[in-house]
Short mmCIF file of C-alpha atoms and ligand atoms in Angstrom, two decimals:
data_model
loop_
_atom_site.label_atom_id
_atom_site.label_comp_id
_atom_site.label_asym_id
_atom_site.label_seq_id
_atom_site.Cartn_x
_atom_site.Cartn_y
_atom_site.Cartn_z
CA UNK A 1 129.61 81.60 -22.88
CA UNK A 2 128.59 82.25 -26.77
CA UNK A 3 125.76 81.64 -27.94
CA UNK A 4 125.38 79.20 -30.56
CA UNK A 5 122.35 80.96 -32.37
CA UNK A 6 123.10 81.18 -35.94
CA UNK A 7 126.97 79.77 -35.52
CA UNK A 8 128.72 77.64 -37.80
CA UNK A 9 130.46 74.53 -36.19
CA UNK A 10 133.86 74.27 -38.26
CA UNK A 11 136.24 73.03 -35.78
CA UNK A 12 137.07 72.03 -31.68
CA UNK A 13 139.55 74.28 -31.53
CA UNK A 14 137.58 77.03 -31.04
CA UNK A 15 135.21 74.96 -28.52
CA UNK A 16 135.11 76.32 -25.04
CA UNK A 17 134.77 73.51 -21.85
CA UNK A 18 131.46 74.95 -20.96
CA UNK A 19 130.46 74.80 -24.55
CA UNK A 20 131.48 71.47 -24.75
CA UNK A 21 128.23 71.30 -21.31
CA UNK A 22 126.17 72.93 -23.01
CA UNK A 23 125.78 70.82 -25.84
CA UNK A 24 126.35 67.63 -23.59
CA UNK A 25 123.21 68.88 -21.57
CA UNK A 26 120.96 69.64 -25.06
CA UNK A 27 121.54 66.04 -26.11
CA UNK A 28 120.33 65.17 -22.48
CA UNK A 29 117.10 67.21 -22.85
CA UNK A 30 116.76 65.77 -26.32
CA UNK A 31 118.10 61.80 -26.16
CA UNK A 32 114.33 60.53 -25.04
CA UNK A 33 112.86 61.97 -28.18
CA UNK A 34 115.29 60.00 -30.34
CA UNK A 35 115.27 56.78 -27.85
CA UNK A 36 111.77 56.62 -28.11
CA UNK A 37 111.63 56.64 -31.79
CA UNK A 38 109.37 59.71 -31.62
CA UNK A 39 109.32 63.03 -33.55
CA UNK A 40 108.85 66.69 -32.41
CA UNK A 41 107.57 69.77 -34.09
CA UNK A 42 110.91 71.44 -32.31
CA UNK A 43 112.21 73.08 -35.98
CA UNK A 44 109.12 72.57 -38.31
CA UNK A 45 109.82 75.93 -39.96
CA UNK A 46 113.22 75.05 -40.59
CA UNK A 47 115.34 72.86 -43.34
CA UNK A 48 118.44 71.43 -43.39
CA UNK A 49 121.06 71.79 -46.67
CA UNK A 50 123.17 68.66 -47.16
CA UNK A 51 126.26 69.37 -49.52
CA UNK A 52 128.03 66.05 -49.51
CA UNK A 53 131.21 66.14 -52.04
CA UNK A 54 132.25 62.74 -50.40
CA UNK A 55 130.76 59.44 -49.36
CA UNK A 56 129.04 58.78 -45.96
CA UNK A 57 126.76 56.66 -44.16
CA UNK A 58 126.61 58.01 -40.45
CA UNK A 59 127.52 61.64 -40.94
CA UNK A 60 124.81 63.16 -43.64
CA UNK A 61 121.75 60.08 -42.29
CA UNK A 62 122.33 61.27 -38.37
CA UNK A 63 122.39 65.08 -39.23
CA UNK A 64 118.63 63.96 -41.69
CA UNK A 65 117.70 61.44 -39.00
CA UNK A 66 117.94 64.83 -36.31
CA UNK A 67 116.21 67.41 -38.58
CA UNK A 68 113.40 64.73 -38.90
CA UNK A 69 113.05 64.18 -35.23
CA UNK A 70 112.99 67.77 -35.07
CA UNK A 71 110.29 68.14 -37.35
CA UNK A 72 112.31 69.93 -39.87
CA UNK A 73 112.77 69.58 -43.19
CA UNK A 74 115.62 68.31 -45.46
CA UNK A 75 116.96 68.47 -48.62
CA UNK A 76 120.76 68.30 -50.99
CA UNK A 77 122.87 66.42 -52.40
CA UNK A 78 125.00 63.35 -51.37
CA UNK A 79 127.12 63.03 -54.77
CA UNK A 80 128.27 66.78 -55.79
CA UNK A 81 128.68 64.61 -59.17
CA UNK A 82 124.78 65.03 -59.88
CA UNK A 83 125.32 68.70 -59.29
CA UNK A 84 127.18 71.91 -61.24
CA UNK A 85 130.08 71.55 -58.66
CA UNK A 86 130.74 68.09 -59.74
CA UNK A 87 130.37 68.39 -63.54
CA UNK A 88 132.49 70.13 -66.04
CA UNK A 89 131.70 73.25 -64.52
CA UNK A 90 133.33 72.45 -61.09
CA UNK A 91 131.63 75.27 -59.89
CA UNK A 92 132.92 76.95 -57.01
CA UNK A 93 132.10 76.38 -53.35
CA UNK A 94 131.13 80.06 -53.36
CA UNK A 95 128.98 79.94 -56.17
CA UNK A 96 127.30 76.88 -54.77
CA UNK A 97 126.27 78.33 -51.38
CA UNK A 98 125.05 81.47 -52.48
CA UNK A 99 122.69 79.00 -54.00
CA UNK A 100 122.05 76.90 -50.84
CA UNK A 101 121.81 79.45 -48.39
CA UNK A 102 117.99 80.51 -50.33
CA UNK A 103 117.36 76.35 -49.95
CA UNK A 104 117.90 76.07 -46.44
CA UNK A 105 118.67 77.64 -42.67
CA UNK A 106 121.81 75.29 -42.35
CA UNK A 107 123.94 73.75 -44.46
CA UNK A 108 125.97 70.97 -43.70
CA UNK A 109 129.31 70.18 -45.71
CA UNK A 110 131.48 67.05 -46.30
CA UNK A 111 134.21 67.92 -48.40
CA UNK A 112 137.73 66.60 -49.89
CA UNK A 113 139.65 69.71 -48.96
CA UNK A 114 140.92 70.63 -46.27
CA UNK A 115 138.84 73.64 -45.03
CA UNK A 116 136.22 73.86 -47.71
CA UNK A 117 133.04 74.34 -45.12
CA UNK A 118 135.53 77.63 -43.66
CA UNK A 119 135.22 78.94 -47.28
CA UNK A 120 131.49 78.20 -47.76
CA UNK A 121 131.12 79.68 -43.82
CA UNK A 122 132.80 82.93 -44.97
CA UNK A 123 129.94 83.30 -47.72
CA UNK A 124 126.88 81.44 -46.72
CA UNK A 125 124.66 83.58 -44.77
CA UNK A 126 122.94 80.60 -42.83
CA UNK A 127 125.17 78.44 -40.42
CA UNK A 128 127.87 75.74 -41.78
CA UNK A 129 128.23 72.85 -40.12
CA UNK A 130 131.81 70.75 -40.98
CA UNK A 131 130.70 67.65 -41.72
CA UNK A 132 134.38 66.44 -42.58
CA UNK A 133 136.83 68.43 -44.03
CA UNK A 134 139.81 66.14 -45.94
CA UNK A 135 142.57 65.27 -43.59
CA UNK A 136 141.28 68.48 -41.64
CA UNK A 137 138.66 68.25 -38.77
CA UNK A 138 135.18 65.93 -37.95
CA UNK A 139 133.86 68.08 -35.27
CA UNK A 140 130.36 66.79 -34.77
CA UNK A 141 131.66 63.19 -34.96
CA UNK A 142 133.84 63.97 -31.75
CA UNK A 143 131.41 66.05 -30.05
CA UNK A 144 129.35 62.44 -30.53
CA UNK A 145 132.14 60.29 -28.92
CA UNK A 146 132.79 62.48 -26.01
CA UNK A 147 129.13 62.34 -25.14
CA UNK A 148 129.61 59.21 -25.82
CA UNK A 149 132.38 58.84 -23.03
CA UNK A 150 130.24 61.36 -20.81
CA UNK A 151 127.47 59.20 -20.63
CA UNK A 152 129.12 55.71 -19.65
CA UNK A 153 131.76 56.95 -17.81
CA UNK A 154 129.90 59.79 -15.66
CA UNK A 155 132.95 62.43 -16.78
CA UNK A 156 135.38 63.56 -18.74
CA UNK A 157 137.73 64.39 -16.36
CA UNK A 158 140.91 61.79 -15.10
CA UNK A 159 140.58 59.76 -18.00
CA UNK A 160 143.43 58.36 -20.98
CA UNK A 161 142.36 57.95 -24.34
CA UNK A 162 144.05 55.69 -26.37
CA UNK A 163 143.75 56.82 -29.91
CA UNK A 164 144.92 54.26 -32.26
CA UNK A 165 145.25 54.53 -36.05
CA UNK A 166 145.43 56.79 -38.74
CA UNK A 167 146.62 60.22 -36.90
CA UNK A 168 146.23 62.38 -40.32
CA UNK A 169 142.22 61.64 -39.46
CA UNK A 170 139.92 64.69 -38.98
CA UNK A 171 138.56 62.45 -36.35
CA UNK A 172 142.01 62.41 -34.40
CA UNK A 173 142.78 66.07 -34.91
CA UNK A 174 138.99 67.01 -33.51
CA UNK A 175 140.05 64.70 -30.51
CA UNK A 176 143.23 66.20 -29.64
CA UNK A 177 141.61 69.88 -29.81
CA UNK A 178 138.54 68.67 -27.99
CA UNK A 179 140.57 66.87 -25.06
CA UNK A 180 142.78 70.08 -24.21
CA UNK A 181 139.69 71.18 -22.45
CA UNK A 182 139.71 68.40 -19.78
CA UNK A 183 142.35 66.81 -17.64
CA UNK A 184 142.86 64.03 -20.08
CA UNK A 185 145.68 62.18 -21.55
CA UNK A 186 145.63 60.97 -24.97
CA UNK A 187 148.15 58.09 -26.32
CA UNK A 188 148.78 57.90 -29.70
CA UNK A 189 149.92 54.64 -31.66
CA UNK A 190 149.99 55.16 -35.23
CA UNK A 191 152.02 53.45 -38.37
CA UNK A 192 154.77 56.22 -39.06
CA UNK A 193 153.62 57.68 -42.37
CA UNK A 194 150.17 58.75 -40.16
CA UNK A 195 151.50 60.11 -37.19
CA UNK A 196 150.66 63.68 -35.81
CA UNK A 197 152.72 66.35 -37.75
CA UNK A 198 155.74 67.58 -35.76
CA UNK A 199 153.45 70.96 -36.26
CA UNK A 200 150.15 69.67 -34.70
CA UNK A 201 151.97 67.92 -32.03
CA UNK A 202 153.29 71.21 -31.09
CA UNK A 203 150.78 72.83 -31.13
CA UNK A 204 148.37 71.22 -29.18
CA UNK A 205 151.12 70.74 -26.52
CA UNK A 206 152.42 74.24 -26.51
CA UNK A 207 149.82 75.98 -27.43
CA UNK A 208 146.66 74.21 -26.56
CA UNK A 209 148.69 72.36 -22.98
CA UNK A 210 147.38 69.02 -23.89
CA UNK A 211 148.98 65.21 -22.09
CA UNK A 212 150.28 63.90 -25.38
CA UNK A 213 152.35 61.04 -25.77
CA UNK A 214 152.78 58.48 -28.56
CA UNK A 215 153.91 54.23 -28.01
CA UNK A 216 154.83 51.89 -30.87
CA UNK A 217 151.92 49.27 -30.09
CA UNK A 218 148.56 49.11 -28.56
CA UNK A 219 149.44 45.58 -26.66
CA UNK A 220 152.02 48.30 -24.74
CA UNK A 221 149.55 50.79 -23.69
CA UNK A 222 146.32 49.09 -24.02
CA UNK A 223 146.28 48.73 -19.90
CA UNK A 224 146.34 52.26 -18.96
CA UNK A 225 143.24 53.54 -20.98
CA UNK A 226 140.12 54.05 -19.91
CA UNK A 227 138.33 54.53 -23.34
CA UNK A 228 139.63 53.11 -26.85
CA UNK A 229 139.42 54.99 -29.93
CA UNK A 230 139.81 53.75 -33.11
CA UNK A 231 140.62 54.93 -36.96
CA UNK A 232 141.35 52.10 -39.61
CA UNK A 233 144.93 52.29 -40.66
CA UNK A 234 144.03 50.46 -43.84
CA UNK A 235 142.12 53.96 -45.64
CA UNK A 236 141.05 55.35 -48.26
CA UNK A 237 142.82 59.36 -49.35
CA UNK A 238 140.80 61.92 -48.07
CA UNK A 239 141.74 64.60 -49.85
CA UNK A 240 139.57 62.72 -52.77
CA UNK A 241 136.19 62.95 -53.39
CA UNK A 242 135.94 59.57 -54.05
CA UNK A 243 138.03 55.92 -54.22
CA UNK A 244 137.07 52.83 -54.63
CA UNK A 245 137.76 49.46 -53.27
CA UNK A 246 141.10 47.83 -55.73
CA UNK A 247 142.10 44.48 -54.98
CA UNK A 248 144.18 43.63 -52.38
CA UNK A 249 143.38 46.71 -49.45
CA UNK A 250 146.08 45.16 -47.14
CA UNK A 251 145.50 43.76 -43.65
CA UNK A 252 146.25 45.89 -40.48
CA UNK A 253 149.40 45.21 -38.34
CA UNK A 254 149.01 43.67 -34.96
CA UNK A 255 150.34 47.20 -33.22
CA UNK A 256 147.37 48.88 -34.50
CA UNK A 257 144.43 46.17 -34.05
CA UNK A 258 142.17 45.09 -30.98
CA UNK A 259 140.93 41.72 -30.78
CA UNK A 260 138.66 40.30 -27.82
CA UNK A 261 141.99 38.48 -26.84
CA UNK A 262 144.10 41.70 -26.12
CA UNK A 263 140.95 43.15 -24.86
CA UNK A 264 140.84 40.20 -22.23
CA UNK A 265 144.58 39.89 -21.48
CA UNK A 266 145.66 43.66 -21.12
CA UNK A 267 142.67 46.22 -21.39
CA UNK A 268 140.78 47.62 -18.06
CA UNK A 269 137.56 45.65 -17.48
CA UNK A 270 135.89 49.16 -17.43
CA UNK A 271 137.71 50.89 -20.79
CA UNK A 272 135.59 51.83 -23.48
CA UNK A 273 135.99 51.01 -27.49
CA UNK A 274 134.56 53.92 -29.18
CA UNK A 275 135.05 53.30 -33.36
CA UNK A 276 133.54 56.20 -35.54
CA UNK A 277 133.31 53.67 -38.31
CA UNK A 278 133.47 52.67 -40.63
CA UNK A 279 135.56 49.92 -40.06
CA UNK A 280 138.49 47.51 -41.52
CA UNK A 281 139.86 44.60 -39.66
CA UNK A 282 141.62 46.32 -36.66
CA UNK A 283 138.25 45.91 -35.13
CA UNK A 284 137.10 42.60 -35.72
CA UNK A 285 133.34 41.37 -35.19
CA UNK A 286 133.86 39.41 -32.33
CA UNK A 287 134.66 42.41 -30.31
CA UNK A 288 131.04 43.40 -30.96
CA UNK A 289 129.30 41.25 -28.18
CA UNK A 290 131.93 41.84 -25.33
CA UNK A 291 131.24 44.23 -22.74
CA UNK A 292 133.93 46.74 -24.07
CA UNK A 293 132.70 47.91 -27.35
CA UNK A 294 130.18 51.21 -27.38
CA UNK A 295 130.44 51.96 -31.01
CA UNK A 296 126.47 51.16 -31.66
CA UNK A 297 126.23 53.42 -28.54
CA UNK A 298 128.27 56.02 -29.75
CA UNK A 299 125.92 55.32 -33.22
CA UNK A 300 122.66 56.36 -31.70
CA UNK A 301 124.33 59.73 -29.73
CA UNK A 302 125.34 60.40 -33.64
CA UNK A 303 122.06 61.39 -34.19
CA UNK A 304 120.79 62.87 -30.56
CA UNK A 305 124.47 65.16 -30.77
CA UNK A 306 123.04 66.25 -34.33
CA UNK A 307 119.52 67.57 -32.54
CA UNK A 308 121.15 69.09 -30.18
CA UNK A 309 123.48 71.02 -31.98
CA UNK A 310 120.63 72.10 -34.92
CA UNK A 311 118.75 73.13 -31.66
CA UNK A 312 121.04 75.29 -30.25
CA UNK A 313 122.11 76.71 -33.84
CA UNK A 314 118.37 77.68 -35.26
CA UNK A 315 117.13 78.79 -31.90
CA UNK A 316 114.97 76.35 -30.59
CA UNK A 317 116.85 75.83 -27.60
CA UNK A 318 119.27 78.49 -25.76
N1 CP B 401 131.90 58.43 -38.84
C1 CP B 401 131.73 58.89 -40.11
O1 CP B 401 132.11 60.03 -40.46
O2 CP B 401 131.08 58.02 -40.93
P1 CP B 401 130.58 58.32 -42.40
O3 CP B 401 131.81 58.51 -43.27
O4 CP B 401 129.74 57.16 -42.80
O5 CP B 401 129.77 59.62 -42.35
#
């Protein structure tokens, strides 16, 4: 197996299965420290670089939440606006981690294009971890739900995920790469302006041997899945730094929704919602207290899979 001292994390389809362990068991050795609210001295001579060129909640806190439980230290930007990239310089991503690479001993990068935390990888001397990556990849976010699904459902292994939503989601690519390494089947239901290229699809059949199939609406599937994942279909475009909310955002379509009354109807009593949030209305509220949902779950491994992986990149675990 490689070792993950000093490598960036850019995508899962470079991820091996017994990579995919390794990490799984790090997060084990590390979970307590986060569940018991504690802190560790684990990476006090290290600091984390946070180059945010897009909004997020989850993504940039857990990875700061981590390097703080770590004992580490933090600093960056979450609006590349109050920085040189951002102004009328629009300096380049080059430019800007030569910069960042003296600030920190791993940077992590959100970005609106496609492939932007590759570039800064292929000049930053420190690790880059993709923190997002346009319509591209989310890889950390995945590694989060699968350890997610690892720890309630004891494997990996003999299980169908039912993806539903936006397909062109870095999320869903991450997912499709990730599950070729197990003997899983994932079902797709998407609107058909965000379904899986004709590309990806073949290539993550063909090349990559993974149980793909798509299905017109969730109500039709819902019963064969043993864990639920979820994208809004109502979304913002990814491949811009920023949009806000105008008007009228649109509901979401029955096909692509999951309400506690599906969930009690057609869904396995033992399937699993995971939601990487955040969220529209294809997951309402009321979903929250029933004894399918794990997104708050899936919330707290955010930040446990983020130790782990700054772990095993800056050496304090093997
Ligand atoms: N899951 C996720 O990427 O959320 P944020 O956009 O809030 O980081």
């Amino acid at each position: 197996m490689r070792s993950f001292l000093g490598r960036d994390i850019l995508s899962l389809k470079d991820f091996e299965r017994e990579e995919f362990f390794r990490v799984f068991e790090a997060a084990d050795e590390l979970a307590p420290i986060a569940r018991n609210r504690r802190n560790t001295d684990l990476l006090s001579d290290k600091t984390l670089v946070t180059a945010f060129y897009q909004p997020s909640t989850r993504t940039r806190l857990a990875h700061e939440a981590a390097m703080h439980r770590l004992g580490g230290h933090v600093t960056g930007f979450a609006d590349a606006k109050m920085t040189r990239a951002g102004d009328f310089y629009q300096e380049s991503i080059k430019d800007t981690v030569k910069m960042l690479e003296y600030y920190g001993d791993v940077i992590v990068m959100r970005h609106f294009q496609q492939g932007a935390p590759h570039e800064a990888a292929r000049w930053a001397s420190v690790p880059v971890i993709n923190a997002g990556d346009g319509w591209g990849e989310h890889p950390t976010q995945v590694l989060t739900d699968l350890y997610t699904v690892l720890t309630e459902k004891g494997t990996l292994d003999g299980l169908t995920f039912l993806c539903i939503g936006d397909f062109r989601m870095r999320t869903m690519h991450s997912m499709a790469y990730a599950l070729s390494q197990f003997d899983a089947k994932l079902i797709a239901v998407s609107p058909k302006d965000m379904r899986i290229t004709d590309e990806m699809k073949k290539e993550v059949t063909e090349v990559y041997n993974l149980q793909f199939e798509e299905a017109e609406h969730v109500g039709d599937v819902i019963n064969r899945a043993d864990v639920i994942y979820m994208e809004p279909v109502v979304q913002p475009d990814y491949t811009k730094a920023r949009q806000e909310a105008s008007g009228d955002k649109g509901l979401t379509p029955a096909n692509y929704k999951v309400t506690k009354e599906l969930l009690r109807d057609k869904a396995k009593s033992d399937a699993i919602i995971l939601h990487s949030l955040p969220r529209q209305d294809e997951l309402p509220s009321d979903v929250d207290i029933t004894r399918w949902s794990r997104y708050w779950e899936e919330a707290f491994n955010g930040v446990v899979m983020r130790m782990a992986l700054l772990s095993l990149i800056l050496g304090a675990m093997e």
